[in-house]
GROMACS .gro file of C-alpha atoms in nm:
model
  428
    1MET     CA    1   0.949   1.068  -0.157
    2VAL     CA    2   0.628   1.112  -0.364
    3ALA     CA    3   0.390   1.352  -0.236
    4SER     CA    4   0.028   1.339  -0.350
    5ILE     CA    5  -0.311   1.418  -0.285
    6TRP     CA    6  -0.591   1.191  -0.360
    7GLN     CA    7  -0.962   1.109  -0.275
    8ILE     CA    8  -1.011   0.769  -0.078
    9PRO     CA    9  -1.353   0.596  -0.036
   10VAL     CA   10  -1.417   0.518   0.334
   11GLY     CA   11  -1.763   0.409   0.428
   12GLY     CA   12  -1.932   0.527   0.125
   13LEU     CA   13  -1.806   0.876   0.146
   14ARG     CA   14  -1.491   1.042   0.028
   15VAL     CA   15  -1.209   1.122   0.245
   16LEU     CA   16  -0.929   1.351   0.146
   17ALA     CA   17  -0.564   1.215   0.224
   18ASP     CA   18  -0.249   1.401   0.149
   19GLY     CA   19   0.105   1.359   0.256
   20PRO     CA   20   0.430   1.174   0.202
   21ARG     CA   21   0.377   0.819   0.078
   22THR     CA   22   0.708   0.660   0.122
   23GLY     CA   23   0.759   0.308   0.287
   24GLU     CA   24   0.495   0.295   0.579
   25GLY     CA   25   0.451   0.663   0.574
   26THR     CA   26   0.170   0.852   0.763
   27HIS     CA   27  -0.116   1.047   0.624
   28ALA     CA   28  -0.402   1.261   0.741
   29LEU     CA   29  -0.753   1.217   0.713
   30SER     CA   30  -1.072   1.476   0.700
   31GLY     CA   31  -1.426   1.476   0.591
   32PHE     CA   32  -1.531   1.177   0.797
   33PRO     CA   33  -1.821   0.947   0.718
   34ALA     CA   34  -2.099   1.004   0.935
   35GLU     CA   35  -2.120   0.673   1.094
   36VAL     CA   36  -1.769   0.680   1.213
   37GLY     CA   37  -1.745   1.046   1.268
   38ALA     CA   38  -1.997   0.988   1.543
   39LEU     CA   39  -1.694   0.876   1.745
   40ALA     CA   40  -1.541   1.221   1.785
   41GLY     CA   41  -1.436   1.250   2.159
   42ALA     CA   42  -1.442   0.872   2.218
   43ARG     CA   43  -1.183   0.725   2.416
   44VAL     CA   44  -1.072   0.376   2.283
   45LEU     CA   45  -0.796   0.159   2.397
   46GLN     CA   46  -0.621  -0.103   2.208
   47ILE     CA   47  -0.386  -0.352   2.389
   48ILE     CA   48  -0.096  -0.562   2.238
   49PRO     CA   49   0.215  -0.704   2.382
   50GLU     CA   50   0.455  -0.500   2.147
   51LEU     CA   51   0.443  -0.254   1.852
   52ASP     CA   52   0.690  -0.441   1.631
   53ALA     CA   53   0.667  -0.594   1.292
   54GLY     CA   54   0.353  -0.811   1.207
   55GLY     CA   55  -0.016  -0.809   1.101
   56ALA     CA   56  -0.163  -0.756   1.420
   57GLU     CA   57   0.087  -0.468   1.509
   58ARG     CA   58   0.034  -0.291   1.184
   59THR     CA   59  -0.362  -0.316   1.224
   60THR     CA   60  -0.339  -0.172   1.579
   61VAL     CA   61  -0.136   0.146   1.421
   62ASP     CA   62  -0.389   0.182   1.128
   63VAL     CA   63  -0.688   0.181   1.348
   64ALA     CA   64  -0.531   0.411   1.592
   65GLY     CA   65  -0.485   0.652   1.307
   66GLY     CA   66  -0.846   0.610   1.191
   67LEU     CA   67  -0.970   0.697   1.544
   68ALA     CA   68  -0.755   1.010   1.553
   69ALA     CA   69  -0.878   1.101   1.219
   70VAL     CA   70  -1.236   1.107   1.322
   71GLY     CA   71  -1.139   1.308   1.649
   72ALA     CA   72  -1.146   1.005   1.896
   73ARG     CA   73  -0.849   0.953   2.141
   74ALA     CA   74  -0.678   0.660   2.000
   75LEU     CA   75  -0.481   0.489   2.323
   76VAL     CA   76  -0.260   0.201   2.285
   77ALA     CA   77  -0.137   0.005   2.578
   78THR     CA   78   0.186  -0.180   2.480
   79GLU     CA   79   0.547  -0.250   2.600
   80GLY     CA   80   0.675  -0.047   2.302
   81GLY     CA   81   0.831  -0.126   1.966
   82ARG     CA   82   0.938  -0.013   1.636
   83LEU     CA   83   0.614   0.127   1.546
   84VAL     CA   84   0.569   0.354   1.835
   85GLY     CA   85   0.682   0.659   1.636
   86GLU     CA   86   0.457   0.592   1.359
   87LEU     CA   87   0.148   0.564   1.606
   88GLN     CA   88   0.237   0.880   1.754
   89ALA     CA   89   0.264   1.049   1.390
   90LYS     CA   90  -0.081   0.914   1.324
   91GLY     CA   91  -0.226   1.093   1.633
   92GLY     CA   92  -0.227   0.772   1.843
   93HIS     CA   93  -0.115   0.779   2.217
   94TRP     CA   94   0.136   0.509   2.347
   95LEU     CA   95   0.080   0.442   2.724
   96ARG     CA   96   0.352   0.215   2.828
   97PHE     CA   97   0.227  -0.107   2.985
   98PRO     CA   98   0.354  -0.460   3.077
   99ALA     CA   99   0.103  -0.611   2.814
  100ALA     CA  100   0.349  -0.898   2.721
  101ALA     CA  101   0.322  -1.059   3.065
  102LYS     CA  102   0.240  -1.418   3.066
  103ASN     CA  103   0.296  -1.512   3.420
  104PRO     CA  104  -0.052  -1.571   3.583
  105ALA     CA  105   0.039  -1.344   3.910
  106LEU     CA  106   0.166  -1.089   3.695
  107MET     CA  107  -0.155  -1.096   3.468
  108ALA     CA  108  -0.372  -1.074   3.781
  109VAL     CA  109  -0.186  -0.760   3.885
  110ASN     CA  110  -0.221  -0.614   3.536
  111VAL     CA  111  -0.589  -0.632   3.547
  112LEU     CA  112  -0.565  -0.381   3.841
  113ARG     CA  113  -0.308  -0.170   3.661
  114LEU     CA  114  -0.549  -0.179   3.348
  115MET     CA  115  -0.836  -0.071   3.550
  116ALA     CA  116  -0.663   0.210   3.695
  117LEU     CA  117  -0.549   0.317   3.341
  118CYS     CA  118  -0.898   0.308   3.196
  119ARG     CA  119  -1.036   0.500   3.494
  120ARG     CA  120  -0.750   0.769   3.452
  121GLU     CA  121  -0.786   0.801   3.055
  122GLN     CA  122  -1.187   0.770   3.071
  123VAL     CA  123  -1.159   0.473   2.830
  124GLN     CA  124  -1.488   0.371   2.689
  125ILE     CA  125  -1.395   0.066   2.471
  126ILE     CA  126  -1.118  -0.209   2.533
  127HIS     CA  127  -0.988  -0.376   2.218
  128ALA     CA  128  -0.748  -0.682   2.279
  129ARG     CA  129  -0.511  -0.820   1.991
  130SER     CA  130  -0.327  -1.104   2.165
  131ARG     CA  131  -0.407  -1.387   2.422
  132ALA     CA  132  -0.240  -1.279   2.730
  133PRO     CA  133  -0.328  -0.922   2.740
  134ALA     CA  134  -0.664  -1.024   2.615
  135TRP     CA  135  -0.718  -1.213   2.947
  136VAL     CA  136  -0.611  -0.896   3.124
  137ALA     CA  137  -0.846  -0.675   2.933
  138LEU     CA  138  -1.142  -0.900   2.977
  139GLY     CA  139  -1.102  -0.900   3.338
  140ALA     CA  140  -1.074  -0.505   3.358
  141ALA     CA  141  -1.347  -0.462   3.107
  142ARG     CA  142  -1.611  -0.685   3.283
  143ARG     CA  143  -1.517  -0.523   3.634
  144LEU     CA  144  -1.537  -0.154   3.477
  145GLY     CA  145  -1.843  -0.274   3.263
  146LEU     CA  146  -1.685  -0.168   2.943
  147PRO     CA  147  -1.748  -0.316   2.598
  148PHE     CA  148  -1.493  -0.556   2.512
  149VAL     CA  149  -1.370  -0.630   2.138
  150THR     CA  150  -1.116  -0.883   2.050
  151THR     CA  151  -0.954  -0.957   1.703
  152TYR     CA  152  -0.855  -1.308   1.615
  153HIS     CA  153  -0.549  -1.246   1.413
  154GLY     CA  154  -0.382  -1.606   1.407
  155SER     CA  155  -0.461  -1.969   1.354
  156TYR     CA  156  -0.376  -2.027   1.740
  157SER     CA  157  -0.260  -2.400   1.798
  158GLY     CA  158  -0.475  -2.555   2.068
  159ARG     CA  159  -0.353  -2.935   2.110
  160THR     CA  160  -0.498  -2.971   2.458
  161ASN     CA  161  -0.800  -2.851   2.641
  162VAL     CA  162  -0.596  -2.611   2.855
  163LYS     CA  163  -0.448  -2.444   2.544
  164VAL     CA  164  -0.795  -2.437   2.376
  165LEU     CA  165  -0.919  -2.260   2.700
  166TYR     CA  166  -0.640  -2.010   2.707
  167ASN     CA  167  -0.708  -1.928   2.334
  168SER     CA  168  -1.089  -1.899   2.399
  169VAL     CA  169  -1.046  -1.561   2.533
  170MET     CA  170  -1.004  -1.422   2.164
  171ALA     CA  171  -1.363  -1.547   2.130
  172ARG     CA  172  -1.506  -1.375   2.428
  173GLY     CA  173  -1.552  -1.025   2.308
  174ASP     CA  174  -1.872  -0.836   2.288
  175VAL     CA  175  -1.779  -0.828   1.918
  176VAL     CA  176  -1.505  -1.081   1.795
  177ILE     CA  177  -1.323  -0.970   1.475
  178ALA     CA  178  -1.196  -1.234   1.232
  179ASN     CA  179  -0.954  -1.121   0.985
  180SER     CA  180  -1.063  -1.376   0.729
  181HIS     CA  181  -1.346  -1.634   0.653
  182TYR     CA  182  -1.084  -1.893   0.723
  183THR     CA  183  -1.037  -1.744   1.071
  184ALA     CA  184  -1.425  -1.711   1.154
  185ASP     CA  185  -1.471  -2.074   1.075
  186LEU     CA  186  -1.184  -2.161   1.316
  187ILE     CA  187  -1.354  -1.957   1.571
  188HIS     CA  188  -1.679  -2.143   1.523
  189ARG     CA  189  -1.533  -2.477   1.514
  190LEU     CA  190  -1.323  -2.436   1.829
  191HIS     CA  191  -1.515  -2.158   2.024
  192ALA     CA  192  -1.861  -2.170   1.933
  193GLU     CA  193  -1.986  -2.151   2.307
  194GLN     CA  194  -1.773  -1.858   2.377
  195ALA     CA  195  -1.819  -1.668   2.048
  196GLY     CA  196  -2.197  -1.737   1.967
  197ASP     CA  197  -2.323  -1.510   1.701
  198ARG     CA  198  -2.083  -1.221   1.764
  199VAL     CA  199  -1.821  -1.285   1.519
  200ARG     CA  200  -1.773  -1.038   1.252
  201VAL     CA  201  -1.509  -1.088   0.924
  202ILE     CA  202  -1.315  -0.764   0.857
  203HIS     CA  203  -1.019  -0.839   0.640
  204ARG     CA  204  -0.687  -0.689   0.698
  205GLY     CA  205  -0.675  -0.378   0.493
  206THR     CA  206  -0.374  -0.261   0.275
  207ASP     CA  207  -0.295   0.108   0.222
  208LEU     CA  208  -0.360   0.165  -0.166
  209GLY     CA  209  -0.157   0.500  -0.126
  210VAL     CA  210   0.135   0.332   0.003
  211PHE     CA  211   0.143   0.014  -0.189
  212ASN     CA  212   0.075   0.191  -0.540
  213PRO     CA  213   0.292   0.126  -0.829
  214VAL     CA  214   0.282   0.511  -0.914
  215ALA     CA  215   0.390   0.576  -0.566
  216VAL     CA  216   0.705   0.374  -0.580
  217GLY     CA  217   0.988   0.544  -0.764
  218ALA     CA  218   1.239   0.359  -0.975
  219VAL     CA  219   1.545   0.508  -0.740
  220ARG     CA  220   1.387   0.310  -0.436
  221VAL     CA  221   1.349   0.005  -0.630
  222GLU     CA  222   1.690  -0.002  -0.770
  223ALA     CA  223   1.857   0.105  -0.433
  224LEU     CA  224   1.682  -0.195  -0.283
  225ARG     CA  225   1.790  -0.452  -0.571
  226ARG     CA  226   2.150  -0.323  -0.520
  227SER     CA  227   2.139  -0.380  -0.152
  228TRP     CA  228   2.034  -0.741  -0.246
  229ASN     CA  229   2.301  -0.802  -0.481
  230VAL     CA  230   2.064  -0.848  -0.765
  231ALA     CA  231   2.203  -0.778  -1.127
  232PRO     CA  232   1.963  -0.568  -1.348
  233HIS     CA  233   1.907  -0.877  -1.580
  234GLU     CA  234   1.802  -1.118  -1.288
  235ARG     CA  235   1.426  -1.193  -1.217
  236VAL     CA  236   1.337  -1.170  -0.847
  237ILE     CA  237   1.152  -1.430  -0.668
  238LEU     CA  238   1.054  -1.279  -0.330
  239LEU     CA  239   0.960  -1.446  -0.013
  240ALA     CA  240   0.871  -1.154   0.246
  241ALA     CA  241   0.846  -1.334   0.574
  242ARG     CA  242   1.004  -1.377   0.920
  243LEU     CA  243   1.235  -1.655   0.947
  244THR     CA  244   1.017  -1.958   1.069
  245ALA     CA  245   0.996  -2.298   0.953
  246TRP     CA  246   0.603  -2.299   0.846
  247LYS     CA  247   0.650  -1.998   0.602
  248GLY     CA  248   0.794  -2.249   0.365
  249HIS     CA  249   1.143  -2.108   0.289
  250ARG     CA  250   1.265  -2.480   0.254
  251VAL     CA  251   0.986  -2.545  -0.019
  252LEU     CA  252   1.082  -2.241  -0.204
  253ILE     CA  253   1.453  -2.322  -0.202
  254GLU     CA  254   1.378  -2.688  -0.331
  255ALA     CA  255   1.146  -2.515  -0.594
  256ALA     CA  256   1.433  -2.304  -0.699
  257ALA     CA  257   1.669  -2.598  -0.745
  258GLN     CA  258   1.430  -2.764  -0.975
  259MET     CA  259   1.385  -2.418  -1.187
  260ARG     CA  260   1.767  -2.402  -1.207
  261ASP     CA  261   1.806  -2.775  -1.318
  262ARG     CA  262   1.532  -2.707  -1.567
  263GLY     CA  263   1.740  -2.451  -1.720
  264PHE     CA  264   1.542  -2.159  -1.615
  265PRO     CA  265   1.768  -1.846  -1.631
  266ASP     CA  266   1.878  -1.529  -1.442
  267LEU     CA  267   1.702  -1.624  -1.116
  268ALA     CA  268   1.728  -1.440  -0.796
  269VAL     CA  269   1.554  -1.576  -0.522
  270VAL     CA  270   1.537  -1.327  -0.211
  271LEU     CA  271   1.434  -1.456   0.135
  272ALA     CA  272   1.361  -1.104   0.319
  273GLY     CA  273   1.277  -1.145   0.674
  274ASP     CA  274   1.401  -1.106   1.047
  275PRO     CA  275   1.507  -1.428   1.195
  276GLN     CA  276   1.384  -1.312   1.536
  277GLY     CA  277   1.665  -1.513   1.711
  278ARG     CA  278   1.589  -1.831   1.538
  279ALA     CA  279   1.973  -1.902   1.472
  280SER     CA  280   1.938  -2.277   1.424
  281TYR     CA  281   1.684  -2.213   1.140
  282GLU     CA  282   1.920  -1.980   0.981
  283ARG     CA  283   2.199  -2.216   0.974
  284GLU     CA  284   1.954  -2.478   0.851
  285LEU     CA  285   1.839  -2.267   0.565
  286ASP     CA  286   2.208  -2.176   0.462
  287ALA     CA  287   2.302  -2.533   0.480
  288LEU     CA  288   2.024  -2.622   0.256
  289ILE     CA  289   2.105  -2.347   0.002
  290ALA     CA  290   2.469  -2.483   0.000
  291ALA     CA  291   2.380  -2.858  -0.044
  292ARG     CA  292   2.145  -2.756  -0.363
  293GLY     CA  293   2.428  -2.526  -0.501
  294LEU     CA  294   2.242  -2.215  -0.499
  295GLU     CA  295   2.459  -1.983  -0.320
  296GLY     CA  296   2.458  -1.741  -0.604
  297ILE     CA  297   2.091  -1.773  -0.658
  298VAL     CA  298   1.923  -1.778  -0.317
  299ARG     CA  299   2.018  -1.501  -0.070
  300ARG     CA  300   1.896  -1.409   0.281
  301VAL     CA  301   1.868  -1.030   0.307
  302GLY     CA  302   1.721  -0.980   0.650
  303HIS     CA  303   1.411  -0.746   0.756
  304CYS     CA  304   1.314  -0.513   0.475
  305THR     CA  305   1.192  -0.156   0.579
  306ASP     CA  306   1.048  -0.069   0.237
  307MET     CA  307   0.806  -0.346   0.138
  308PRO     CA  308   0.634  -0.138  -0.139
  309ALA     CA  309   0.980  -0.120  -0.313
  310ALA     CA  310   1.045  -0.482  -0.241
  311PHE     CA  311   0.729  -0.586  -0.408
  312ARG     CA  312   0.810  -0.368  -0.707
  313ALA     CA  313   1.149  -0.514  -0.727
  314ALA     CA  314   1.022  -0.863  -0.740
  315SER     CA  315   0.895  -1.028  -1.074
  316VAL     CA  316   0.684  -1.274  -0.847
  317VAL     CA  317   0.615  -1.306  -0.495
  318ALA     CA  318   0.597  -1.637  -0.335
  319VAL     CA  319   0.377  -1.728  -0.021
  320PRO     CA  320   0.453  -2.087   0.008
  321SER     CA  321   0.335  -2.148   0.375
  322VAL     CA  322   0.318  -2.506   0.492
  323GLU     CA  323   0.092  -2.427   0.759
  324PRO     CA  324  -0.267  -2.213   0.730
  325GLU     CA  325  -0.198  -1.840   0.746
  326ALA     CA  326  -0.475  -1.651   0.906
  327PHE     CA  327  -0.483  -1.391   0.655
  328GLY     CA  328  -0.158  -1.355   0.443
  329ARG     CA  329  -0.058  -0.977   0.416
  330SER     CA  330   0.238  -1.010   0.161
  331ALA     CA  331  -0.007  -1.173  -0.101
  332VAL     CA  332  -0.264  -0.886  -0.091
  333GLU     CA  333   0.013  -0.603  -0.072
  334ALA     CA  334   0.199  -0.773  -0.377
  335GLN     CA  335  -0.121  -0.784  -0.567
  336ALA     CA  336  -0.191  -0.414  -0.489
  337LEU     CA  337   0.141  -0.313  -0.662
  338GLY     CA  338   0.054  -0.548  -0.965
  339THR     CA  339   0.303  -0.821  -0.900
  340PRO     CA  340   0.217  -1.161  -0.967
  341VAL     CA  341   0.195  -1.403  -0.668
  342VAL     CA  342   0.220  -1.768  -0.626
  343VAL     CA  343   0.049  -1.888  -0.285
  344SER     CA  344  -0.003  -2.210  -0.091
  345ASP     CA  345  -0.376  -2.326  -0.134
  346LEU     CA  346  -0.416  -2.357   0.234
  347GLY     CA  347  -0.572  -2.134   0.532
  348ALA     CA  348  -0.700  -1.773   0.441
  349VAL     CA  349  -0.454  -1.701   0.162
  350PRO     CA  350  -0.663  -1.842  -0.105
  351GLU     CA  351  -0.923  -1.612  -0.016
  352THR     CA  352  -0.712  -1.318  -0.137
  353VAL     CA  353  -0.604  -1.469  -0.454
  354LEU     CA  354  -0.836  -1.521  -0.749
  355ALA     CA  355  -0.718  -1.840  -0.962
  356PRO     CA  356  -0.853  -2.154  -1.122
  357PRO     CA  357  -1.077  -2.352  -1.080
  358GLU     CA  358  -1.316  -2.093  -0.897
  359THR     CA  359  -1.174  -1.824  -1.139
  360PRO     CA  360  -1.109  -1.855  -1.511
  361ALA     CA  361  -0.730  -1.853  -1.589
  362GLY     CA  362  -0.782  -1.524  -1.785
  363GLN     CA  363  -0.930  -1.363  -1.482
  364ARG     CA  364  -0.676  -1.489  -1.241
  365THR     CA  365  -0.465  -1.241  -0.999
  366GLY     CA  366  -0.219  -1.517  -0.931
  367TRP     CA  367  -0.149  -1.893  -0.878
  368ARG     CA  368  -0.247  -2.135  -0.595
  369VAL     CA  369  -0.051  -2.446  -0.548
  370PRO     CA  370  -0.063  -2.749  -0.315
  371ALA     CA  371   0.126  -2.672   0.023
  372GLY     CA  372   0.446  -2.821   0.047
  373ASP     CA  373   0.471  -2.923  -0.315
  374ALA     CA  374   0.812  -2.788  -0.461
  375ALA     CA  375   0.736  -2.929  -0.802
  376ALA     CA  376   0.409  -2.745  -0.817
  377LEU     CA  377   0.556  -2.436  -0.693
  378ALA     CA  378   0.841  -2.442  -0.933
  379THR     CA  379   0.594  -2.507  -1.231
  380SER     CA  380   0.369  -2.200  -1.120
  381LEU     CA  381   0.657  -1.955  -1.054
  382THR     CA  382   0.797  -2.055  -1.407
  383GLU     CA  383   0.444  -1.977  -1.571
  384ALA     CA  384   0.435  -1.639  -1.380
  385LEU     CA  385   0.777  -1.531  -1.489
  386SER     CA  386   0.705  -1.628  -1.846
  387LEU     CA  387   0.418  -1.397  -1.867
  388GLY     CA  388   0.444  -1.152  -2.192
  389ALA     CA  389   0.452  -0.797  -2.119
  390SER     CA  390   0.065  -0.735  -2.202
  391ALA     CA  391  -0.040  -1.039  -1.999
  392ARG     CA  392   0.145  -0.919  -1.709
  393ASP     CA  393   0.010  -0.575  -1.727
  394ALA     CA  394  -0.337  -0.716  -1.764
  395LEU     CA  395  -0.296  -0.930  -1.453
  396GLY     CA  396  -0.147  -0.637  -1.245
  397ARG     CA  397  -0.464  -0.416  -1.346
  398ARG     CA  398  -0.679  -0.699  -1.218
  399SER     CA  399  -0.479  -0.764  -0.898
  400ARG     CA  400  -0.486  -0.412  -0.783
  401ALA     CA  401  -0.862  -0.372  -0.859
  402HIS     CA  402  -0.925  -0.684  -0.684
  403VAL     CA  403  -0.751  -0.553  -0.364
  404ALA     CA  404  -0.929  -0.213  -0.391
  405ALA     CA  405  -1.277  -0.374  -0.388
  406HIS     CA  406  -1.197  -0.617  -0.108
  407PHE     CA  407  -0.899  -0.552   0.105
  408SER     CA  408  -0.818  -0.168   0.122
  409LEU     CA  409  -0.721   0.000   0.436
  410GLU     CA  410  -1.012   0.246   0.434
  411ARG     CA  411  -1.265  -0.045   0.439
  412MET     CA  412  -1.080  -0.234   0.718
  413VAL     CA  413  -1.066   0.098   0.951
  414GLY     CA  414  -1.421   0.214   0.854
  415ASP     CA  415  -1.557  -0.128   0.933
  416THR     CA  416  -1.372  -0.135   1.270
  417LEU     CA  417  -1.471   0.201   1.346
  418ALA     CA  418  -1.822   0.121   1.276
  419VAL     CA  419  -1.803  -0.177   1.523
  420TYR     CA  420  -1.690   0.089   1.796
  421ALA     CA  421  -1.957   0.322   1.715
  422GLY     CA  422  -2.216   0.043   1.733
  423LEU     CA  423  -2.099  -0.074   2.084
  424LEU     CA  424  -2.118   0.297   2.218
  425GLY     CA  425  -2.471   0.343   2.050
  426ARG     CA  426  -2.369   0.609   1.806
  427LEU     CA  427  -2.464   0.468   1.493
  428PRO     CA  428  -2.709   0.698   1.318
   0.00000   0.00000   0.00000
């Protein structure tokens, strides 16, 4: 555990933060910026199906922590989940609610339940982060006359008019937060009528206190490498994502086979992610690993609870998605720790990685490759792993500065709280 005290910029002012910074640890904030300090006493409810692993869930907890830090009452209506403890540790309040319900009859009942909850808790703003509970929240907010905020977290598929209509609830907020410019463009393309001019881009934020190379000790890194059965001399290519086909595991396995065939030594490819019940996909990946003769190189390690140590343990992080990511948290968190990244040039992830042709090669923070191109992925991974010590250090410094400037947790929370303050008429 690393304890530290440092100053973090929030909304142009300085906020003092202190406390343990291990894993996804908690922290306290004081000395609030004027524009969000005006939320003291406000009651804001976020609604999400469950608080398990994921970008939307992580953001819910982070924003709740920011609300609590400025003296607001941070309420989260959800079924539950592994992040409930952290939510409460950060000052948020868990309200058990059947927010995962998708049955239309149950959703209609949930509108009445949510209205009763909002009256009881004197809620002033409702913020929805998923489609089914967003329809419930929209109904409750409109009947109660409350401001309604949505965050469009994903590239929701909509191949039929009915599905597009269902998805459109995420564009019906009084403010519609898009977690990337890619997502904002998607909203304007699919839901222009509903969203109008109310879309605001607020990138997902990364805690630079937690994802900090100074805060991640060697003991944590070495323990994690041992748990992965990685030898000290092996160089780790890490893909940190749940086991679902569009995350590109198969492309990385094929790239690893090509790197092996080209004679690249000492590889350890780590697939860290929860299968979430996808047993058939697990079997498919294991069969592919065996067919390529990669049993000694590629290993599945399951869910990882210490992602800062995981990204520090990696020599390079791969984000080889074959479908568009709405943001791409792994690429940002890895860069925050100074680890090189190789990502698919698809969706929102390219927004987070500086690379040619938009950026000179000497100013890159990572590599972009065509989605699904195993040969290009293998070439860029080889280039990243072949960096000399000075070049790697310089890339790491650029990467961390890039994340600090554009993707910090403080910027995300401050911008979100400013949205709330504006809706309540509390902006100075």
